[in-house]
Amino acid sequence: DIQVTQSPSFLSASVGDRVTITCRASQNIMNYLNWYQQRPGKVPNLLIYSASGLQSGVSSRFSGSGSGTDFTLTISSLQPEDFATYYCQQAYRTPYTFGQGTRLEIK
Amino acid sequence: QVQLVESGGGVVQPGRSLRLSCAASGFSLTSRSVHWVRQAPGKVLEWVALFFFDGTSQYYADSVKGRFTVSRDTSGNTLFLQMNSLRADDTAVYFCARDQGDAFGHSFDLWGQGTPVTVSS
């Protein structure tokens, strides 16, 4: 199975900050890497598909980059509604494994 | 309205079975592949299974292989997850999620609200 390792596990930041979350796959997954946001008690919401594609309706504060094994999610200027848990997911081959999550909290 | 609605969750004893449903509206399950994803209390997301839109293939996580089966009704708009030989570590909220297809990296663009399953004696 392809493993995806996300870091950091926890991130404390302030409104207006720029933050970056990284995801590393255990093998080349081309650009089959997606990012989701999950607020407490809510359903996951797709942010970025295919490593860098902005999902329709998602704020342009969110951006993704990378290919192969190393990927990043960047939030350019944190807003209060951005404090949530973020997951990467590889969709190159089943099982479509998720990362361990990054919990983003207000400093 | 385009949505997925899960149902069928509940409390079940270890070793027993449960069948979850995922009803689609606003689109046809014969045009999109659908996945099951679960999340144990306070834990991370875990991919469980995939049902291909054309019904030709299903894939499962190792943790459920041989115990869980995904199927679809003849109308094509309800997906099922038959869960047998349930264990305590199957306790989770179960989501169904729509696959956007290869052009969108097989990302999941539509999720149901989830249905909780508790396996306990």
PDB file of C-alpha atoms in Angstrom:
ATOM      1  CA  ASP A   1       0.000   0.000   0.000  1.00  0.00           C
ATOM      2  CA  ILE A   2       1.063   3.598  -0.594  1.00  0.00           C
ATOM      3  CA  GLN A   3       1.652   5.498   2.632  1.00  0.00           C
ATOM      4  CA  VAL A   4       1.165   9.232   2.923  1.00  0.00           C
ATOM      5  CA  THR A   5       2.919  11.073   5.719  1.00  0.00           C
ATOM      6  CA  GLN A   6       1.589  14.469   6.623  1.00  0.00           C
ATOM      7  CA  SER A   7       3.354  17.128   8.665  1.00  0.00           C
ATOM      8  CA  PRO A   8       3.051  18.799  10.990  1.00  0.00           C
ATOM      9  CA  SER A   9       0.401  16.978  13.011  1.00  0.00           C
ATOM     10  CA  PHE A  10      -0.465  20.171  14.833  1.00  0.00           C
ATOM     11  CA  LEU A  11      -0.044  23.782  13.845  1.00  0.00           C
ATOM     12  CA  SER A  12      -0.797  26.905  15.826  1.00  0.00           C
ATOM     13  CA  ALA A  13      -1.144  30.135  13.855  1.00  0.00           C
ATOM     14  CA  SER A  14      -2.822  33.523  13.885  1.00  0.00           C
ATOM     15  CA  VAL A  15      -5.383  35.130  11.643  1.00  0.00           C
ATOM     16  CA  GLY A  16      -3.578  36.586   8.646  1.00  0.00           C
ATOM     17  CA  ASP A  17      -0.665  34.146   8.803  1.00  0.00           C
ATOM     18  CA  ARG A  18       0.555  32.130   5.842  1.00  0.00           C
ATOM     19  CA  VAL A  19       0.831  28.437   6.608  1.00  0.00           C
ATOM     20  CA  THR A  20       2.098  25.402   4.752  1.00  0.00           C
ATOM     21  CA  ILE A  21       1.292  21.748   5.304  1.00  0.00           C
ATOM     22  CA  THR A  22       3.295  19.014   3.646  1.00  0.00           C
ATOM     23  CA  CYS A  23       2.458  15.518   2.507  1.00  0.00           C
ATOM     24  CA  ARG A  24       4.949  12.893   1.383  1.00  0.00           C
ATOM     25  CA  ALA A  25       3.980   9.712  -0.442  1.00  0.00           C
ATOM     26  CA  SER A  26       5.943   6.489  -0.078  1.00  0.00           C
ATOM     27  CA  GLN A  27       6.224   6.165  -3.858  1.00  0.00           C
ATOM     28  CA  ASN A  28       5.645   8.221  -6.978  1.00  0.00           C
ATOM     29  CA  ILE A  29       1.958   9.074  -7.233  1.00  0.00           C
ATOM     30  CA  MET A  30       2.325  11.602 -10.079  1.00  0.00           C
ATOM     31  CA  ASN A  31      -0.222  14.290  -9.198  1.00  0.00           C
ATOM     32  CA  TYR A  32      -2.903  12.055  -7.673  1.00  0.00           C
ATOM     33  CA  LEU A  33      -2.921  13.953  -4.407  1.00  0.00           C
ATOM     34  CA  ASN A  34      -5.984  15.668  -2.974  1.00  0.00           C
ATOM     35  CA  TRP A  35      -6.526  17.903   0.048  1.00  0.00           C
ATOM     36  CA  TYR A  36      -9.577  18.084   2.303  1.00  0.00           C
ATOM     37  CA  GLN A  37     -10.641  20.318   5.150  1.00  0.00           C
ATOM     38  CA  GLN A  38     -12.730  18.993   8.013  1.00  0.00           C
ATOM     39  CA  ARG A  39     -14.210  21.270  10.630  1.00  0.00           C
ATOM     40  CA  PRO A  40     -15.184  19.695  13.983  1.00  0.00           C
ATOM     41  CA  GLY A  41     -18.350  17.624  13.659  1.00  0.00           C
ATOM     42  CA  LYS A  42     -18.591  18.306   9.940  1.00  0.00           C
ATOM     43  CA  VAL A  43     -18.145  16.390   6.742  1.00  0.00           C
ATOM     44  CA  PRO A  44     -14.804  16.619   4.894  1.00  0.00           C
ATOM     45  CA  ASN A  45     -14.709  19.252   2.162  1.00  0.00           C
ATOM     46  CA  LEU A  46     -12.537  18.990  -0.948  1.00  0.00           C
ATOM     47  CA  LEU A  47     -10.133  21.904  -1.357  1.00  0.00           C
ATOM     48  CA  ILE A  48      -7.518  20.855  -3.903  1.00  0.00           C
ATOM     49  CA  TYR A  49      -7.589  18.043  -6.469  1.00  0.00           C
ATOM     50  CA  SER A  50      -4.757  16.656  -8.569  1.00  0.00           C
ATOM     51  CA  ALA A  51      -2.156  18.358  -6.360  1.00  0.00           C
ATOM     52  CA  SER A  52      -2.854  21.899  -7.554  1.00  0.00           C
ATOM     53  CA  GLY A  53      -6.399  22.180  -8.902  1.00  0.00           C
ATOM     54  CA  LEU A  54      -8.627  24.511  -6.894  1.00  0.00           C
ATOM     55  CA  GLN A  55     -12.016  22.900  -6.361  1.00  0.00           C
ATOM     56  CA  SER A  56     -14.941  24.999  -7.522  1.00  0.00           C
ATOM     57  CA  GLY A  57     -16.254  27.264  -4.791  1.00  0.00           C
ATOM     58  CA  VAL A  58     -13.109  27.094  -2.665  1.00  0.00           C
ATOM     59  CA  SER A  59     -11.342  30.302  -1.703  1.00  0.00           C
ATOM     60  CA  SER A  60      -8.226  31.226  -3.661  1.00  0.00           C
ATOM     61  CA  ARG A  61      -6.429  31.551  -0.314  1.00  0.00           C
ATOM     62  CA  PHE A  62      -5.873  27.824  -0.710  1.00  0.00           C
ATOM     63  CA  SER A  63      -3.264  26.527  -3.116  1.00  0.00           C
ATOM     64  CA  GLY A  64      -1.496  23.257  -3.679  1.00  0.00           C
ATOM     65  CA  SER A  65       1.722  22.226  -5.339  1.00  0.00           C
ATOM     66  CA  GLY A  66       3.979  19.265  -5.913  1.00  0.00           C
ATOM     67  CA  SER A  67       4.221  16.071  -7.880  1.00  0.00           C
ATOM     68  CA  GLY A  68       5.783  12.669  -7.520  1.00  0.00           C
ATOM     69  CA  THR A  69       6.237  12.175  -3.787  1.00  0.00           C
ATOM     70  CA  ASP A  70       6.261  15.649  -2.203  1.00  0.00           C
ATOM     71  CA  PHE A  71       3.276  17.960  -1.953  1.00  0.00           C
ATOM     72  CA  THR A  72       2.257  21.089  -0.106  1.00  0.00           C
ATOM     73  CA  LEU A  73      -0.951  22.855   0.821  1.00  0.00           C
ATOM     74  CA  THR A  74      -0.612  26.582   1.468  1.00  0.00           C
ATOM     75  CA  ILE A  75      -3.147  28.910   3.011  1.00  0.00           C
ATOM     76  CA  SER A  76      -2.077  32.431   2.109  1.00  0.00           C
ATOM     77  CA  SER A  77      -3.821  34.474   4.806  1.00  0.00           C
ATOM     78  CA  LEU A  78      -5.594  32.563   7.532  1.00  0.00           C
ATOM     79  CA  GLN A  79      -9.191  33.424   8.242  1.00  0.00           C
ATOM     80  CA  PRO A  80     -11.129  32.357  11.343  1.00  0.00           C
ATOM     81  CA  GLU A  81     -13.071  29.743   9.376  1.00  0.00           C
ATOM     82  CA  ASP A  82      -9.815  28.070   8.278  1.00  0.00           C
ATOM     83  CA  PHE A  83      -9.075  26.652  11.692  1.00  0.00           C
ATOM     84  CA  ALA A  84      -9.827  22.988  11.129  1.00  0.00           C
ATOM     85  CA  THR A  85      -8.130  19.675  10.382  1.00  0.00           C
ATOM     86  CA  TYR A  86      -6.601  19.129   6.955  1.00  0.00           C
ATOM     87  CA  TYR A  87      -6.023  15.785   5.273  1.00  0.00           C
ATOM     88  CA  CYS A  88      -4.093  14.818   2.191  1.00  0.00           C
ATOM     89  CA  GLN A  89      -5.121  11.721   0.256  1.00  0.00           C
ATOM     90  CA  GLN A  90      -3.395   9.776  -2.472  1.00  0.00           C
ATOM     91  CA  ALA A  91      -5.684   8.517  -5.237  1.00  0.00           C
ATOM     92  CA  TYR A  92      -3.082   6.920  -7.461  1.00  0.00           C
ATOM     93  CA  ARG A  93      -3.866   3.376  -6.422  1.00  0.00           C
ATOM     94  CA  THR A  94      -6.291   1.691  -4.062  1.00  0.00           C
ATOM     95  CA  PRO A  95      -6.365   1.742  -1.079  1.00  0.00           C
ATOM     96  CA  TYR A  96      -6.761   5.518  -1.403  1.00  0.00           C
ATOM     97  CA  THR A  97      -4.896   6.316   1.801  1.00  0.00           C
ATOM     98  CA  PHE A  98      -5.327   9.496   3.797  1.00  0.00           C
ATOM     99  CA  GLY A  99      -2.648  11.271   5.741  1.00  0.00           C
ATOM    100  CA  GLN A 100      -2.785  11.455   9.514  1.00  0.00           C
ATOM    101  CA  GLY A 101      -4.190  14.959   9.453  1.00  0.00           C
ATOM    102  CA  THR A 102      -2.943  18.398  10.462  1.00  0.00           C
ATOM    103  CA  ARG A 103      -4.909  20.151  13.148  1.00  0.00           C
ATOM    104  CA  LEU A 104      -4.710  23.902  12.641  1.00  0.00           C
ATOM    105  CA  GLU A 105      -5.543  25.924  15.722  1.00  0.00           C
ATOM    106  CA  ILE A 106      -5.693  29.591  16.590  1.00  0.00           C
ATOM    107  CA  LYS A 107      -2.649  30.906  18.435  1.00  0.00           C
TER     108      LYS A 107
ATOM    109  CA  GLN B   1     -30.664  18.788  -5.120  1.00  0.00           C
ATOM    110  CA  VAL B   2     -27.414  16.912  -5.631  1.00  0.00           C
ATOM    111  CA  GLN B   3     -26.678  14.923  -2.502  1.00  0.00           C
ATOM    112  CA  LEU B   4     -25.776  11.626  -0.919  1.00  0.00           C
ATOM    113  CA  VAL B   5     -27.684  10.377   2.104  1.00  0.00           C
ATOM    114  CA  GLU B   6     -26.466   7.488   4.218  1.00  0.00           C
ATOM    115  CA  SER B   7     -28.647   5.394   6.495  1.00  0.00           C
ATOM    116  CA  GLY B   8     -28.627   2.091   8.316  1.00  0.00           C
ATOM    117  CA  GLY B   9     -26.144   2.762  11.076  1.00  0.00           C
ATOM    118  CA  GLY B  10     -26.722   1.740  14.647  1.00  0.00           C
ATOM    119  CA  VAL B  11     -25.463  -0.334  17.552  1.00  0.00           C
ATOM    120  CA  VAL B  12     -24.623  -3.955  16.816  1.00  0.00           C
ATOM    121  CA  GLN B  13     -22.943  -6.753  18.746  1.00  0.00           C
ATOM    122  CA  PRO B  14     -19.526  -8.072  17.712  1.00  0.00           C
ATOM    123  CA  GLY B  15     -19.792 -10.776  15.078  1.00  0.00           C
ATOM    124  CA  ARG B  16     -23.148  -9.554  13.791  1.00  0.00           C
ATOM    125  CA  SER B  17     -23.987  -7.864  10.481  1.00  0.00           C
ATOM    126  CA  LEU B  18     -25.270  -4.499   9.360  1.00  0.00           C
ATOM    127  CA  ARG B  19     -26.130  -3.032   5.970  1.00  0.00           C
ATOM    128  CA  LEU B  20     -25.603   0.625   5.236  1.00  0.00           C
ATOM    129  CA  SER B  21     -27.278   2.477   2.393  1.00  0.00           C
ATOM    130  CA  CYS B  22     -26.136   5.484   0.388  1.00  0.00           C
ATOM    131  CA  ALA B  23     -28.913   7.093  -1.637  1.00  0.00           C
ATOM    132  CA  ALA B  24     -27.984   9.489  -4.420  1.00  0.00           C
ATOM    133  CA  SER B  25     -30.194  12.267  -5.681  1.00  0.00           C
ATOM    134  CA  GLY B  26     -29.604  14.806  -8.409  1.00  0.00           C
ATOM    135  CA  PHE B  27     -27.250  12.493 -10.293  1.00  0.00           C
ATOM    136  CA  SER B  28     -26.959   8.804 -11.162  1.00  0.00           C
ATOM    137  CA  LEU B  29     -24.618   6.370  -9.470  1.00  0.00           C
ATOM    138  CA  THR B  30     -24.214   4.700 -12.878  1.00  0.00           C
ATOM    139  CA  SER B  31     -22.205   7.731 -14.001  1.00  0.00           C
ATOM    140  CA  ARG B  32     -19.903   8.166 -11.002  1.00  0.00           C
ATOM    141  CA  SER B  33     -17.845   5.830  -8.874  1.00  0.00           C
ATOM    142  CA  VAL B  34     -18.554   6.024  -5.163  1.00  0.00           C
ATOM    143  CA  HIS B  35     -16.398   5.292  -2.150  1.00  0.00           C
ATOM    144  CA  TRP B  36     -17.043   4.434   1.457  1.00  0.00           C
ATOM    145  CA  VAL B  37     -14.844   6.220   4.003  1.00  0.00           C
ATOM    146  CA  ARG B  38     -15.018   5.850   7.763  1.00  0.00           C
ATOM    147  CA  GLN B  39     -13.838   7.832  10.734  1.00  0.00           C
ATOM    148  CA  ALA B  40     -13.544   6.328  14.191  1.00  0.00           C
ATOM    149  CA  PRO B  41     -14.314   8.702  17.088  1.00  0.00           C
ATOM    150  CA  GLY B  42     -11.560  11.292  17.331  1.00  0.00           C
ATOM    151  CA  LYS B  43      -9.555   9.549  14.631  1.00  0.00           C
ATOM    152  CA  VAL B  44      -8.472  10.151  11.068  1.00  0.00           C
ATOM    153  CA  LEU B  45     -10.262   9.345   7.844  1.00  0.00           C
ATOM    154  CA  GLU B  46      -9.900   5.774   6.582  1.00  0.00           C
ATOM    155  CA  TRP B  47     -10.781   4.731   3.053  1.00  0.00           C
ATOM    156  CA  VAL B  48     -12.916   1.566   3.110  1.00  0.00           C
ATOM    157  CA  ALA B  49     -14.165   0.609  -0.343  1.00  0.00           C
ATOM    158  CA  LEU B  50     -14.759   1.679  -3.943  1.00  0.00           C
ATOM    159  CA  PHE B  51     -17.624   0.762  -6.264  1.00  0.00           C
ATOM    160  CA  PHE B  52     -16.930   1.541  -9.910  1.00  0.00           C
ATOM    161  CA  PHE B  53     -19.652   3.495 -11.723  1.00  0.00           C
ATOM    162  CA  ASP B  54     -20.110   0.733 -14.317  1.00  0.00           C
ATOM    163  CA  GLY B  55     -20.408  -1.962 -11.693  1.00  0.00           C
ATOM    164  CA  THR B  56     -17.461  -3.916 -13.022  1.00  0.00           C
ATOM    165  CA  SER B  57     -15.139  -3.601 -10.045  1.00  0.00           C
ATOM    166  CA  GLN B  58     -15.062  -3.159  -6.314  1.00  0.00           C
ATOM    167  CA  TYR B  59     -12.002  -2.610  -4.146  1.00  0.00           C
ATOM    168  CA  TYR B  60     -11.597  -2.892  -0.399  1.00  0.00           C
ATOM    169  CA  ALA B  61      -9.215  -1.903   2.352  1.00  0.00           C
ATOM    170  CA  ASP B  62      -7.330  -4.846   3.812  1.00  0.00           C
ATOM    171  CA  SER B  63      -8.992  -4.190   7.156  1.00  0.00           C
ATOM    172  CA  VAL B  64     -12.442  -5.057   5.740  1.00  0.00           C
ATOM    173  CA  LYS B  65     -11.643  -7.383   2.849  1.00  0.00           C
ATOM    174  CA  GLY B  66     -13.635 -10.596   3.081  1.00  0.00           C
ATOM    175  CA  ARG B  67     -16.079  -9.083   5.579  1.00  0.00           C
ATOM    176  CA  PHE B  68     -17.558  -6.057   3.758  1.00  0.00           C
ATOM    177  CA  THR B  69     -19.232  -6.039   0.354  1.00  0.00           C
ATOM    178  CA  VAL B  70     -20.331  -3.077  -1.744  1.00  0.00           C
ATOM    179  CA  SER B  71     -23.251  -3.417  -4.137  1.00  0.00           C
ATOM    180  CA  ARG B  72     -25.765  -1.261  -5.938  1.00  0.00           C
ATOM    181  CA  ASP B  73     -29.495  -1.633  -6.472  1.00  0.00           C
ATOM    182  CA  THR B  74     -30.954  -2.233  -9.927  1.00  0.00           C
ATOM    183  CA  SER B  75     -32.236   1.323 -10.201  1.00  0.00           C
ATOM    184  CA  GLY B  76     -28.657   2.450  -9.883  1.00  0.00           C
ATOM    185  CA  ASN B  77     -29.288   5.135  -7.310  1.00  0.00           C
ATOM    186  CA  THR B  78     -28.623   3.407  -4.033  1.00  0.00           C
ATOM    187  CA  LEU B  79     -25.325   1.921  -2.936  1.00  0.00           C
ATOM    188  CA  PHE B  80     -25.038  -0.579  -0.119  1.00  0.00           C
ATOM    189  CA  LEU B  81     -22.260  -1.572   2.249  1.00  0.00           C
ATOM    190  CA  GLN B  82     -22.899  -5.008   3.693  1.00  0.00           C
ATOM    191  CA  MET B  83     -20.794  -5.405   6.813  1.00  0.00           C
ATOM    192  CA  ASN B  84     -20.406  -8.901   8.257  1.00  0.00           C
ATOM    193  CA  SER B  85     -18.415 -10.261  11.197  1.00  0.00           C
ATOM    194  CA  LEU B  86     -18.293  -6.822  12.744  1.00  0.00           C
ATOM    195  CA  ARG B  87     -15.574  -6.022  15.263  1.00  0.00           C
ATOM    196  CA  ALA B  88     -15.145  -3.309  17.841  1.00  0.00           C
ATOM    197  CA  ASP B  89     -12.587  -1.557  15.650  1.00  0.00           C
ATOM    198  CA  ASP B  90     -15.238  -1.132  12.938  1.00  0.00           C
ATOM    199  CA  THR B  91     -16.904   1.444  15.179  1.00  0.00           C
ATOM    200  CA  ALA B  92     -16.950   4.687  13.207  1.00  0.00           C
ATOM    201  CA  VAL B  93     -19.009   7.159  11.260  1.00  0.00           C
ATOM    202  CA  TYR B  94     -19.362   5.818   7.734  1.00  0.00           C
ATOM    203  CA  PHE B  95     -19.486   8.259   4.823  1.00  0.00           C
ATOM    204  CA  CYS B  96     -20.175   7.633   1.178  1.00  0.00           C
ATOM    205  CA  ALA B  97     -18.389  10.000  -1.184  1.00  0.00           C
ATOM    206  CA  ARG B  98     -18.579  10.660  -4.917  1.00  0.00           C
ATOM    207  CA  ASP B  99     -15.508  10.328  -7.095  1.00  0.00           C
ATOM    208  CA  GLN B 100     -14.949  13.182  -9.560  1.00  0.00           C
ATOM    209  CA  GLY B 101     -13.122  10.936 -11.968  1.00  0.00           C
ATOM    210  CA  ASP B 102      -9.614  10.706 -13.376  1.00  0.00           C
ATOM    211  CA  ALA B 103      -9.581  14.250 -14.773  1.00  0.00           C
ATOM    212  CA  PHE B 104      -9.962  15.491 -11.217  1.00  0.00           C
ATOM    213  CA  GLY B 105      -7.514  13.118  -9.623  1.00  0.00           C
ATOM    214  CA  HIS B 106     -10.225  10.809  -8.313  1.00  0.00           C
ATOM    215  CA  SER B 107     -10.982  13.360  -5.634  1.00  0.00           C
ATOM    216  CA  PHE B 108     -14.174  13.171  -3.583  1.00  0.00           C
ATOM    217  CA  ASP B 109     -16.332  16.189  -4.340  1.00  0.00           C
ATOM    218  CA  LEU B 110     -19.590  15.214  -2.647  1.00  0.00           C
ATOM    219  CA  TRP B 111     -19.971  13.545   0.739  1.00  0.00           C
ATOM    220  CA  GLY B 112     -22.964  12.298   2.643  1.00  0.00           C
ATOM    221  CA  GLN B 113     -23.567  13.401   6.208  1.00  0.00           C
ATOM    222  CA  GLY B 114     -22.404  10.040   7.552  1.00  0.00           C
ATOM    223  CA  THR B 115     -24.104   7.290   9.533  1.00  0.00           C
ATOM    224  CA  PRO B 116     -22.652   6.101  12.849  1.00  0.00           C
ATOM    225  CA  VAL B 117     -21.920   2.451  13.538  1.00  0.00           C
ATOM    226  CA  THR B 118     -21.101   1.218  17.031  1.00  0.00           C
ATOM    227  CA  VAL B 119     -19.965  -2.340  17.560  1.00  0.00           C
ATOM    228  CA  SER B 120     -20.334  -3.245  21.201  1.00  0.00           C
ATOM    229  CA  SER B 121     -21.639  -6.036  23.382  1.00  0.00           C
TER     230      SER B 121
END
